[in-house]
mmCIF file with all atom_site columns, N, CA and C in Angstrom:
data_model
loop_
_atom_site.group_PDB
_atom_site.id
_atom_site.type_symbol
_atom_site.label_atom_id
_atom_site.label_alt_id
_atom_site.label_comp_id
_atom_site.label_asym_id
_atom_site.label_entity_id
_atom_site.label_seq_id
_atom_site.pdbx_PDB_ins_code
_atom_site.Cartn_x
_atom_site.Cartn_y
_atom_site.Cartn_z
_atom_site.occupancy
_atom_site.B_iso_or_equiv
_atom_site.pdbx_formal_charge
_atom_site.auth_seq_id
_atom_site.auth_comp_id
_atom_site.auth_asym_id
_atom_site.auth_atom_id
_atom_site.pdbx_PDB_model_num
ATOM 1   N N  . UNK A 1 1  ? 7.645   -38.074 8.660   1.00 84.00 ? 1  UNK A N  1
ATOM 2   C CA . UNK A 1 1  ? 6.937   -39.023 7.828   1.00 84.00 ? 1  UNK A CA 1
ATOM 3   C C  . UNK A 1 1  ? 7.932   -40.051 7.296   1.00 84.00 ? 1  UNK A C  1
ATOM 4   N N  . UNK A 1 2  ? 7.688   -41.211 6.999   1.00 87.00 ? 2  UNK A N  1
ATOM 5   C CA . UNK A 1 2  ? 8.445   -42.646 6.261   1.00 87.00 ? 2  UNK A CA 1
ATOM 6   C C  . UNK A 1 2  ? 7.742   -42.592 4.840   1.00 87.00 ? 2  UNK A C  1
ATOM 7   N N  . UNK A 1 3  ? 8.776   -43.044 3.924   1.00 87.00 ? 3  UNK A N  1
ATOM 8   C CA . UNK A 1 3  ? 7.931   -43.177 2.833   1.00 87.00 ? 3  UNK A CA 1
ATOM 9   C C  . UNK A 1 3  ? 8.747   -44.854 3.067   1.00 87.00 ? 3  UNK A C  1
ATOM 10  N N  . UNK A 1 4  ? 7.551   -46.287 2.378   1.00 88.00 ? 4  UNK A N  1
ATOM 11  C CA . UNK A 1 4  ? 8.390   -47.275 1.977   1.00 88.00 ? 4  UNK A CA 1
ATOM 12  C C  . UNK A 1 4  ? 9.668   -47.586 0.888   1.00 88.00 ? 4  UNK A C  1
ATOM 13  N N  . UNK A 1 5  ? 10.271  -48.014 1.179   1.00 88.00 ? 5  UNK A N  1
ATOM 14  C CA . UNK A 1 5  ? 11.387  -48.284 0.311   1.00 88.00 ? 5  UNK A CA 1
ATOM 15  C C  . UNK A 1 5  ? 11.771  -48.505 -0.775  1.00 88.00 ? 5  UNK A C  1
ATOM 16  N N  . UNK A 1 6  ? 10.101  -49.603 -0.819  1.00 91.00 ? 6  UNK A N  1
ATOM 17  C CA . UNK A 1 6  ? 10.022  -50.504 -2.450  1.00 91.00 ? 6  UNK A CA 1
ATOM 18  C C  . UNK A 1 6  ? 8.777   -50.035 -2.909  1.00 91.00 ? 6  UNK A C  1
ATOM 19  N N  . UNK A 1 7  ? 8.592   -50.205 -3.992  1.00 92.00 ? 7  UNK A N  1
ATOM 20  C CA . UNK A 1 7  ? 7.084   -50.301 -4.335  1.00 92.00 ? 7  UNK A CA 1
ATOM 21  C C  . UNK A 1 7  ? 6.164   -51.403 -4.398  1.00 92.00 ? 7  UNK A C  1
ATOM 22  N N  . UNK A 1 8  ? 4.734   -50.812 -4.353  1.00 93.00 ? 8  UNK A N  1
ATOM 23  C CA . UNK A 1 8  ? 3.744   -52.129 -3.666  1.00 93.00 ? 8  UNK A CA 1
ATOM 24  C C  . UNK A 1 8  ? 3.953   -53.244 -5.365  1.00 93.00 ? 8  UNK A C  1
ATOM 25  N N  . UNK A 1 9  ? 4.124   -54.459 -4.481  1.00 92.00 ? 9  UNK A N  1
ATOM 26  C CA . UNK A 1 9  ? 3.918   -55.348 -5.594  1.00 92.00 ? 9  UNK A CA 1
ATOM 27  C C  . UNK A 1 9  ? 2.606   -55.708 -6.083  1.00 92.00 ? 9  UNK A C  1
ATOM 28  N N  . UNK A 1 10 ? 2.107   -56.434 -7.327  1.00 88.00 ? 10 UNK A N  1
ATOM 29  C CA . UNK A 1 10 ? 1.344   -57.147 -7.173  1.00 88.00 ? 10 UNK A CA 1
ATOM 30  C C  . UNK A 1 10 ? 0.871   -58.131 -6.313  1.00 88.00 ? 10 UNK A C  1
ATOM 31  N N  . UNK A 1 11 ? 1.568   -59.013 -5.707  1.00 91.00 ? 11 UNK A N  1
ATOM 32  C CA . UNK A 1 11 ? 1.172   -59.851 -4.653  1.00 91.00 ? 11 UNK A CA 1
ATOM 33  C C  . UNK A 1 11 ? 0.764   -59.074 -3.368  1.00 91.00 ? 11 UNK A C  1
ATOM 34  N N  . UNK A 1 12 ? 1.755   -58.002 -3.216  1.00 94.00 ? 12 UNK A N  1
ATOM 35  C CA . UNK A 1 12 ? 0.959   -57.015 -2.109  1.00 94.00 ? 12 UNK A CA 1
ATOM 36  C C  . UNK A 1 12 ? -0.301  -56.982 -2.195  1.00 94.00 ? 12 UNK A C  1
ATOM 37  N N  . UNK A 1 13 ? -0.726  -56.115 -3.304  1.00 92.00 ? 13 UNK A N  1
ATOM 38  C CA . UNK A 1 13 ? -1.829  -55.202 -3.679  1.00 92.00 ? 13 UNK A CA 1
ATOM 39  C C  . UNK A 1 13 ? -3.280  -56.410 -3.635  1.00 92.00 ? 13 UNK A C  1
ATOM 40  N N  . UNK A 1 14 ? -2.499  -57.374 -4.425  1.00 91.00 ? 14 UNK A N  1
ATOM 41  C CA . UNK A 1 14 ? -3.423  -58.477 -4.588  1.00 91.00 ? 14 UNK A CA 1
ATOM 42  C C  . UNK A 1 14 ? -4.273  -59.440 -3.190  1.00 91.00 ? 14 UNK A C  1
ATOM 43  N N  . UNK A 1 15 ? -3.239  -58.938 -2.215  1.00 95.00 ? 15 UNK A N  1
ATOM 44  C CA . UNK A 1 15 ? -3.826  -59.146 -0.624  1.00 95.00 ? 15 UNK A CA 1
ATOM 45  C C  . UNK A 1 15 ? -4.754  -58.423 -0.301  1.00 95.00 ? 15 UNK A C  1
ATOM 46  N N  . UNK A 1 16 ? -4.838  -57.497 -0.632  1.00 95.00 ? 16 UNK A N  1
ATOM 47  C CA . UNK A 1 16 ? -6.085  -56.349 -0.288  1.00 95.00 ? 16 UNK A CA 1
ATOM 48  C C  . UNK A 1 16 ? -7.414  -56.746 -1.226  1.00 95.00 ? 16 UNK A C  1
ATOM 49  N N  . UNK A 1 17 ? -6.937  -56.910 -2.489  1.00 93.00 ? 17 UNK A N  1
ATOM 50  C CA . UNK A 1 17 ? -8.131  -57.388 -3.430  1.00 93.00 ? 17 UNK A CA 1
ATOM 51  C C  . UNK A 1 17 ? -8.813  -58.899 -2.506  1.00 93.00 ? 17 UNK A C  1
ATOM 52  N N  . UNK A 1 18 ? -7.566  -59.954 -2.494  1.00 93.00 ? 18 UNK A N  1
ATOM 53  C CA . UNK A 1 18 ? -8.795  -60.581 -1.503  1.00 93.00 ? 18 UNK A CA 1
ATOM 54  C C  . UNK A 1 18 ? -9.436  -61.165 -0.330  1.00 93.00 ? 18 UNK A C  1
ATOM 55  N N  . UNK A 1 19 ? -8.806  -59.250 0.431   1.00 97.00 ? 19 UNK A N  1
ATOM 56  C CA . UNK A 1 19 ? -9.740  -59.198 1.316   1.00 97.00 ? 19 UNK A CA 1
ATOM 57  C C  . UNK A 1 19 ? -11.077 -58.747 1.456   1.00 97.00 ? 19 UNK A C  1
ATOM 58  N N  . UNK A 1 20 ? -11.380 -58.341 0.315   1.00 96.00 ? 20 UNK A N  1
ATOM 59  C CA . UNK A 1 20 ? -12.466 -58.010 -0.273  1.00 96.00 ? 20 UNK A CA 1
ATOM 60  C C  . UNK A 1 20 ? -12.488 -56.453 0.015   1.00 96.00 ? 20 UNK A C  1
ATOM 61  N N  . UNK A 1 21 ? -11.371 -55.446 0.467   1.00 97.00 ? 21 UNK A N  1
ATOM 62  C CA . UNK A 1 21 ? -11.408 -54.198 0.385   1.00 97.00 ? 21 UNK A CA 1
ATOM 63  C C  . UNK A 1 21 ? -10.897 -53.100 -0.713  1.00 97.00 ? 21 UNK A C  1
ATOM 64  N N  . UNK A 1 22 ? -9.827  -54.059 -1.603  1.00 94.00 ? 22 UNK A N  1
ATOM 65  C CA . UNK A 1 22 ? -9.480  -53.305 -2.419  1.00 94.00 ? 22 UNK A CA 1
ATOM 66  C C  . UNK A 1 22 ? -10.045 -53.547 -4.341  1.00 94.00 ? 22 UNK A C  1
ATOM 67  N N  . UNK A 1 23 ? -9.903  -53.122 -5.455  1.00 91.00 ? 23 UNK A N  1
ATOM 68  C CA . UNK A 1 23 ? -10.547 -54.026 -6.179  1.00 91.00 ? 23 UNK A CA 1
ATOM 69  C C  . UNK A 1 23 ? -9.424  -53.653 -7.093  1.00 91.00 ? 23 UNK A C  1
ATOM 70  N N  . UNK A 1 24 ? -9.537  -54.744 -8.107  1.00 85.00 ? 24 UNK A N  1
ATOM 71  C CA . UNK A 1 24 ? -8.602  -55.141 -8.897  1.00 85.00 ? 24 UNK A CA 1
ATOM 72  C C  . UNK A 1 24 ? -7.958  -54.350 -10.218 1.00 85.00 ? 24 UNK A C  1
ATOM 73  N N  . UNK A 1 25 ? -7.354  -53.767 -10.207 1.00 78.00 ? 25 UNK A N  1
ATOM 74  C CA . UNK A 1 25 ? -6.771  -52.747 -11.185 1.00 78.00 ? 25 UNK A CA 1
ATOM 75  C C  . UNK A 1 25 ? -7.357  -52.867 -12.918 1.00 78.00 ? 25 UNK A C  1
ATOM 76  N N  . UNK A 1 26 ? -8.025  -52.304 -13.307 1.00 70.00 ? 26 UNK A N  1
ATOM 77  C CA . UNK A 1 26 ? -8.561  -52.911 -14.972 1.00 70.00 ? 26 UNK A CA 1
ATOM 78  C C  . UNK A 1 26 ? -7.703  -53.368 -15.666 1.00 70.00 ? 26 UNK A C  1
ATOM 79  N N  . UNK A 1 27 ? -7.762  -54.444 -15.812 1.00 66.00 ? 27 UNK A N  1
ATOM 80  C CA . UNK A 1 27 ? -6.970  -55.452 -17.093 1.00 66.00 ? 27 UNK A CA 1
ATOM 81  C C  . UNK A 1 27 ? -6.735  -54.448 -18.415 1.00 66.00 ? 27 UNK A C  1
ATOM 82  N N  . UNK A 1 28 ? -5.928  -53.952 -19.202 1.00 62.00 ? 28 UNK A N  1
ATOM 83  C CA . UNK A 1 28 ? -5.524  -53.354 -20.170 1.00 62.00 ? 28 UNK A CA 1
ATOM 84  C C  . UNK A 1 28 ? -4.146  -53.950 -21.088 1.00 62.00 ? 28 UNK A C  1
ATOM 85  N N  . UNK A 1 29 ? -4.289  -54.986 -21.704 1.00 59.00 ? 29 UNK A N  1
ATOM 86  C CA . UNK A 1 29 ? -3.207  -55.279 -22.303 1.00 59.00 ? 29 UNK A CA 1
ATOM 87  C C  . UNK A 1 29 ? -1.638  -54.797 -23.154 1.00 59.00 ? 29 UNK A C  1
ATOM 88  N N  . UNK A 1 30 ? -2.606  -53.286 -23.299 1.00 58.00 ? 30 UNK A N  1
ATOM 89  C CA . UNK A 1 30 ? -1.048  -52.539 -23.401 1.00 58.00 ? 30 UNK A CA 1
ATOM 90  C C  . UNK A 1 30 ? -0.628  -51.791 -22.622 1.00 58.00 ? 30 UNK A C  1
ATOM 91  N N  . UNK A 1 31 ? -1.680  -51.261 -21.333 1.00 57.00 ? 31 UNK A N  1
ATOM 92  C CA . UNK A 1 31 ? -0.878  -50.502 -20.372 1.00 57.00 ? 31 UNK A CA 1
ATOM 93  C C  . UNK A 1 31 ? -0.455  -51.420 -19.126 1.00 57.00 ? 31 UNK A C  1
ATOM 94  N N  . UNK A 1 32 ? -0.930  -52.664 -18.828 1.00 54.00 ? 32 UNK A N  1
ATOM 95  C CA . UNK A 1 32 ? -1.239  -53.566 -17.537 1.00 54.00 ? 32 UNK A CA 1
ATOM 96  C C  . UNK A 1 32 ? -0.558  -54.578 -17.203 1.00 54.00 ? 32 UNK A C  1
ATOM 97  N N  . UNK A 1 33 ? 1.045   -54.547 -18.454 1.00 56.00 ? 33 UNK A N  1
ATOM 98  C CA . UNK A 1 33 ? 0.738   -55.708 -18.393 1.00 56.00 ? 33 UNK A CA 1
ATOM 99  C C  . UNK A 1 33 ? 1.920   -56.586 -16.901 1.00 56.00 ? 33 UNK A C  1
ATOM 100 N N  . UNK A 1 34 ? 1.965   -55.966 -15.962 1.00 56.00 ? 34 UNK A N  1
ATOM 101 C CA . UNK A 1 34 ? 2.541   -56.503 -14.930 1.00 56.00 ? 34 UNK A CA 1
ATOM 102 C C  . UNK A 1 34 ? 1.166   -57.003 -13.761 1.00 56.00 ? 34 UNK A C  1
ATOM 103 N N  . UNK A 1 35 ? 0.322   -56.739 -14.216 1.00 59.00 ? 35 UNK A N  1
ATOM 104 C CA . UNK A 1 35 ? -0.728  -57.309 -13.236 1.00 59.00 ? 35 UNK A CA 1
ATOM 105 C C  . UNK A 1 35 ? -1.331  -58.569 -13.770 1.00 59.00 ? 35 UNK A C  1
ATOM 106 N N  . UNK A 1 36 ? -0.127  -59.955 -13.268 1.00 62.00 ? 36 UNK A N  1
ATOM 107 C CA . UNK A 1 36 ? -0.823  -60.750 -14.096 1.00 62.00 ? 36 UNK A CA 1
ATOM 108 C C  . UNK A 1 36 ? 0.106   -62.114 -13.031 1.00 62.00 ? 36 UNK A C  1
ATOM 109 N N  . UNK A 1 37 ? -0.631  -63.300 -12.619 1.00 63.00 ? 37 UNK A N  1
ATOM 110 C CA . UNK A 1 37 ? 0.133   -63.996 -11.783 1.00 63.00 ? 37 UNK A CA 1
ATOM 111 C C  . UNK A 1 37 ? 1.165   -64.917 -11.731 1.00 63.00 ? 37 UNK A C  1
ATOM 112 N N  . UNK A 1 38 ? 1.715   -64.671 -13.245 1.00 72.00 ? 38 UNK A N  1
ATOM 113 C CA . UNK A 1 38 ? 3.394   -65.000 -13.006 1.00 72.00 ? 38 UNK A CA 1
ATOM 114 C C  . UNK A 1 38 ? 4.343   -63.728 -12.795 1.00 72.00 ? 38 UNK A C  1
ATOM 115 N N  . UNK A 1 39 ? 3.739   -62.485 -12.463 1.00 81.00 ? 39 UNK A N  1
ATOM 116 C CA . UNK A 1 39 ? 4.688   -61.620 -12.335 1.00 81.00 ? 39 UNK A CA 1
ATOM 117 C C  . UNK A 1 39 ? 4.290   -61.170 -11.031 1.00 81.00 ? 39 UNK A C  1
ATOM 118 N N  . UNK A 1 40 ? 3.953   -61.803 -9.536  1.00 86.00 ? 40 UNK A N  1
ATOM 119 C CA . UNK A 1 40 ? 3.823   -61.461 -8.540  1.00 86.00 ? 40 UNK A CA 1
ATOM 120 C C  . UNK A 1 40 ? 4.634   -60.554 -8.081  1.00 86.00 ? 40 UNK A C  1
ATOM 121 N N  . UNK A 1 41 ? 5.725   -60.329 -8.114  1.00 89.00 ? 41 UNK A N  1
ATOM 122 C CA . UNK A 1 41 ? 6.881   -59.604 -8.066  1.00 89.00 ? 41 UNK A CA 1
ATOM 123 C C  . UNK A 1 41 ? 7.516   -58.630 -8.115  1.00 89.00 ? 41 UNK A C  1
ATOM 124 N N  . UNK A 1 42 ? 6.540   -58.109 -9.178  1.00 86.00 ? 42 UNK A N  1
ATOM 125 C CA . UNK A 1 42 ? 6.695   -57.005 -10.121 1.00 86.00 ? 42 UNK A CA 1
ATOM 126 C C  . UNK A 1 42 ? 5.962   -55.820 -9.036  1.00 86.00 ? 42 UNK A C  1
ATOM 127 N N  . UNK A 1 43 ? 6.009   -54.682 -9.232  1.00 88.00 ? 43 UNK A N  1
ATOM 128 C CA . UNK A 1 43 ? 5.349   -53.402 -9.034  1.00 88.00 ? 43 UNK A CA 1
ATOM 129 C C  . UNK A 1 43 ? 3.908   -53.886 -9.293  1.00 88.00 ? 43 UNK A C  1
ATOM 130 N N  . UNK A 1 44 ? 2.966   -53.351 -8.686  1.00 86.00 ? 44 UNK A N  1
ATOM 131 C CA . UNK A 1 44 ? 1.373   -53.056 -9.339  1.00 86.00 ? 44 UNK A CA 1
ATOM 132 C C  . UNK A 1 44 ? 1.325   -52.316 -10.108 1.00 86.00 ? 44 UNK A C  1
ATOM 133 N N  . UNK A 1 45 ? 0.788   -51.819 -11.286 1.00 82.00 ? 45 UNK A N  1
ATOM 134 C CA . UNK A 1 45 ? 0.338   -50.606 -12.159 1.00 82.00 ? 45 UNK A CA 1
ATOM 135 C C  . UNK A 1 45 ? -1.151  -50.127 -12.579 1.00 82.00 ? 45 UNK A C  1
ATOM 136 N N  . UNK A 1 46 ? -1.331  -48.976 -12.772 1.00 82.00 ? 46 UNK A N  1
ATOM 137 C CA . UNK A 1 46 ? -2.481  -49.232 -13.538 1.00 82.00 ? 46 UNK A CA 1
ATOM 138 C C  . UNK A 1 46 ? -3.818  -49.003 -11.989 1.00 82.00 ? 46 UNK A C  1
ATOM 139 N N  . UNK A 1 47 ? -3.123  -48.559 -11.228 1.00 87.00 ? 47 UNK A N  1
ATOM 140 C CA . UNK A 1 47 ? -3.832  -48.353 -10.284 1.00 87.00 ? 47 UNK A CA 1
ATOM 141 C C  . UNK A 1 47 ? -4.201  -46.823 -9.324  1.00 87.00 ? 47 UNK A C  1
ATOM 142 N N  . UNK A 1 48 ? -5.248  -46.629 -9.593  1.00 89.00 ? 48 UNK A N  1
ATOM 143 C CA . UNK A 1 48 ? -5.756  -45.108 -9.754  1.00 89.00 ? 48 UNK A CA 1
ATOM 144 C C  . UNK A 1 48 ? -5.294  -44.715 -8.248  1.00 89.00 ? 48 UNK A C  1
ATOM 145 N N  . UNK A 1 49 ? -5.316  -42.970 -8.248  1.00 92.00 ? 49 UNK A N  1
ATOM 146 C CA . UNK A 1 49 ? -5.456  -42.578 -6.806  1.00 92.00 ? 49 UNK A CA 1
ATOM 147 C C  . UNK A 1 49 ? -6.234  -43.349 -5.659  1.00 92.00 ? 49 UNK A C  1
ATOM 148 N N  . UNK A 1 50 ? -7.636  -43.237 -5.819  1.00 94.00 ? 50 UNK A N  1
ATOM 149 C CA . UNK A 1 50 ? -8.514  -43.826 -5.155  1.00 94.00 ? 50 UNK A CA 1
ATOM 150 C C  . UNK A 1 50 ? -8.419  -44.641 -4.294  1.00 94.00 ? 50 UNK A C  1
ATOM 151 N N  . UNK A 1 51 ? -7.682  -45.864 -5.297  1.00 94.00 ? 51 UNK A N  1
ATOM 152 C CA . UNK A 1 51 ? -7.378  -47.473 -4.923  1.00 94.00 ? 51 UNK A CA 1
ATOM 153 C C  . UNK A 1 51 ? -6.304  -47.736 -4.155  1.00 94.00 ? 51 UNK A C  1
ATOM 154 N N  . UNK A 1 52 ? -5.388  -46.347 -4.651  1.00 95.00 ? 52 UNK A N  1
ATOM 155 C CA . UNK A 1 52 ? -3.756  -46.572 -3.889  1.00 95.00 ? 52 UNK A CA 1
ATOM 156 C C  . UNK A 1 52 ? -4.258  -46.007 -2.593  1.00 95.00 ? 52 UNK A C  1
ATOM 157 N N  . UNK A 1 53 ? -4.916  -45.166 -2.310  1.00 96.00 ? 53 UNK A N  1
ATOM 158 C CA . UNK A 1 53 ? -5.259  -44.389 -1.128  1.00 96.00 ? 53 UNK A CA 1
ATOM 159 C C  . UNK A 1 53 ? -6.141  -45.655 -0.190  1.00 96.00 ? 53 UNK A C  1
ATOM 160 N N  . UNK A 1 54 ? -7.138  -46.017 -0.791  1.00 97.00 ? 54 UNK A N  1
ATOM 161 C CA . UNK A 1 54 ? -7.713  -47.764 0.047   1.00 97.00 ? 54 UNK A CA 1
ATOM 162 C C  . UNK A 1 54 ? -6.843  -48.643 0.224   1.00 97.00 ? 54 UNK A C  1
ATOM 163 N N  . UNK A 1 55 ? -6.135  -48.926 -0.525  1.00 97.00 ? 55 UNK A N  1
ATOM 164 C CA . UNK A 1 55 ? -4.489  -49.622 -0.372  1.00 97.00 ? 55 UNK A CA 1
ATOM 165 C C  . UNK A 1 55 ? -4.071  -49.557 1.186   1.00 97.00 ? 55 UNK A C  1
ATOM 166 N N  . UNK A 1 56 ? -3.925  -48.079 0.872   1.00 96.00 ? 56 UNK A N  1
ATOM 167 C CA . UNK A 1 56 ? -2.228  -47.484 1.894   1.00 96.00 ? 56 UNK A CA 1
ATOM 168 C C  . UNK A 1 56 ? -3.076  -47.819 3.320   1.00 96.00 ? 56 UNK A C  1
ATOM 169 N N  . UNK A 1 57 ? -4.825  -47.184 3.139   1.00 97.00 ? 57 UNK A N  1
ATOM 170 C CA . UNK A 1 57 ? -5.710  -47.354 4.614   1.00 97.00 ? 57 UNK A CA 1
ATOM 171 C C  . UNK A 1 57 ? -5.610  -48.455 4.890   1.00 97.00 ? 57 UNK A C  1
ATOM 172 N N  . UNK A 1 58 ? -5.864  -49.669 4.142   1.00 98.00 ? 58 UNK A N  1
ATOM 173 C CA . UNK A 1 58 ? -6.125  -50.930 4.608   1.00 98.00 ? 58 UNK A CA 1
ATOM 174 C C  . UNK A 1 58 ? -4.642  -51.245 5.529   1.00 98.00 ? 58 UNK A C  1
ATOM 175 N N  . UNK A 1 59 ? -3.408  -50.843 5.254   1.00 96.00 ? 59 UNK A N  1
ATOM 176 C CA . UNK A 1 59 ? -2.214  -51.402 5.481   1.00 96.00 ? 59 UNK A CA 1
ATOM 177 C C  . UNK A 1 59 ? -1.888  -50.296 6.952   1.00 96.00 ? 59 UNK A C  1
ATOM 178 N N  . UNK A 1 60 ? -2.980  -49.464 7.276   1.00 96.00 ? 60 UNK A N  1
ATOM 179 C CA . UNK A 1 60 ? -3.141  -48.661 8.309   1.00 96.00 ? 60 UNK A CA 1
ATOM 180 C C  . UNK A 1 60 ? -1.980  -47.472 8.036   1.00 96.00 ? 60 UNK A C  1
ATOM 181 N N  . UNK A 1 61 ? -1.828  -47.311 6.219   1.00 95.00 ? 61 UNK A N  1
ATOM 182 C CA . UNK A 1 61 ? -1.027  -45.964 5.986   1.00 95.00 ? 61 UNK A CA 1
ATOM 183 C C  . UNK A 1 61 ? -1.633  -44.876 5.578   1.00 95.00 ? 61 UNK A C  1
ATOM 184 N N  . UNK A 1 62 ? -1.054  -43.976 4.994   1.00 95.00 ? 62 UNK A N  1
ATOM 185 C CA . UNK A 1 62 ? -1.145  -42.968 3.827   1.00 95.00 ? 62 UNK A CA 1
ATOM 186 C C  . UNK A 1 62 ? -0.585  -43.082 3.199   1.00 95.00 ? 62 UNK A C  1
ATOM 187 N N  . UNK A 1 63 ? -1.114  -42.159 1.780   1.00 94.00 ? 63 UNK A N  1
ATOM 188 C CA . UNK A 1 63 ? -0.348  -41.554 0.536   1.00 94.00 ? 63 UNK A CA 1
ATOM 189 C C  . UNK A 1 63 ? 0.418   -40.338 1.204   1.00 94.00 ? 63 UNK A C  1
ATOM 190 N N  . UNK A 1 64 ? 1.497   -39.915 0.382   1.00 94.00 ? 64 UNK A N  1
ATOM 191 C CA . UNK A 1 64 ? 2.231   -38.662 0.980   1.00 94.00 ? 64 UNK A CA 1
ATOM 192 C C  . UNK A 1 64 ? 1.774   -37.622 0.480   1.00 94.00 ? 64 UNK A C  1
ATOM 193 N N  . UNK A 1 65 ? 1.587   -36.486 1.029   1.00 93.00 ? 65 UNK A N  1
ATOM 194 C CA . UNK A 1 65 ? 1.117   -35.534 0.958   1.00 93.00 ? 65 UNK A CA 1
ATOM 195 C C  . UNK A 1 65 ? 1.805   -34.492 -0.322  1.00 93.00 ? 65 UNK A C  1
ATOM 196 N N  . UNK A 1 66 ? 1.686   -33.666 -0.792  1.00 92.00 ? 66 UNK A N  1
ATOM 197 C CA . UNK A 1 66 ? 2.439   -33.074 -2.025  1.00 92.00 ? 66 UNK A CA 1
ATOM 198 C C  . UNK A 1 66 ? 3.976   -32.701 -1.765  1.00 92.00 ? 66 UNK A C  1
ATOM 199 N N  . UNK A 1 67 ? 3.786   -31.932 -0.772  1.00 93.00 ? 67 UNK A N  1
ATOM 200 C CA . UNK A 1 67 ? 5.313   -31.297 -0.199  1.00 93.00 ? 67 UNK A CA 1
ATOM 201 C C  . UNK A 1 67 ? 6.405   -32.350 0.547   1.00 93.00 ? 67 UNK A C  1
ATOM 202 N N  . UNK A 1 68 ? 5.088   -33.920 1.176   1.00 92.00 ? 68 UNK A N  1
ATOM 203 C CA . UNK A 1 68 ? 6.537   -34.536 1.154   1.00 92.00 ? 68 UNK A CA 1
ATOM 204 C C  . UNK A 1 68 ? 6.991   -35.333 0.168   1.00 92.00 ? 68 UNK A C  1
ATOM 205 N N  . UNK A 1 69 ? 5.986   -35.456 -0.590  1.00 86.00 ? 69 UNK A N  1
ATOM 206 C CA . UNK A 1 69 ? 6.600   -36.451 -1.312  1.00 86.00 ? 69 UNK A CA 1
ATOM 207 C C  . UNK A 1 69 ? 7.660   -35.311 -2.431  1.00 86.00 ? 69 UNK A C  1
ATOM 208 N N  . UNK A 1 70 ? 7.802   -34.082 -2.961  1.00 89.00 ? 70 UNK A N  1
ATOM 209 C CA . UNK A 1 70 ? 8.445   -33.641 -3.157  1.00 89.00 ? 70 UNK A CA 1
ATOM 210 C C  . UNK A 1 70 ? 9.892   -34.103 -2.392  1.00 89.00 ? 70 UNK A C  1
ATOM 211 N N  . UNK A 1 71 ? 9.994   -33.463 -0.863  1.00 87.00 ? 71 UNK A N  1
ATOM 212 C CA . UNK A 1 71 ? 11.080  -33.689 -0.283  1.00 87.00 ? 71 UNK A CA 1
ATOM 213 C C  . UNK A 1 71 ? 12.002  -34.446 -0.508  1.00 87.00 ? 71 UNK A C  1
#
């Protein structure tokens, strides 16, 4: 298995939102606040299992499984 290197950015993540497959992480001003479009750059946060798992499909990945992502 590969895990990626970096973590998904906002501008990543934000490609999926509009492709109309992924949807947009809930706005929360004290937990959120890197999802916002002067911080393209930044990590995504604030973004549930679910969404990371539609994420990883859309990008034709997976999430890692328990034992590897331990590894």
């Amino acid at each position: 298995f590969w895990l990626d290197e970096t973590l998904v950015t906002v501008w990543q993540y934000e490609q999926c939102v509009k492709a109309g497959v992924c949807k947009s992480p809930a706005i929360d001003q004290a937990s959120n606040m890197t999802y916002a479009a002067q911080r393209l750059d930044h990590p995504v946060n604030c973004v549930r299992w679910k969404e990371a798992d539609t994420y990883c499909r859309w990008r034709r990945m997976r999430l890692p499984a328990s034992d590897e992502w331990e590894y």
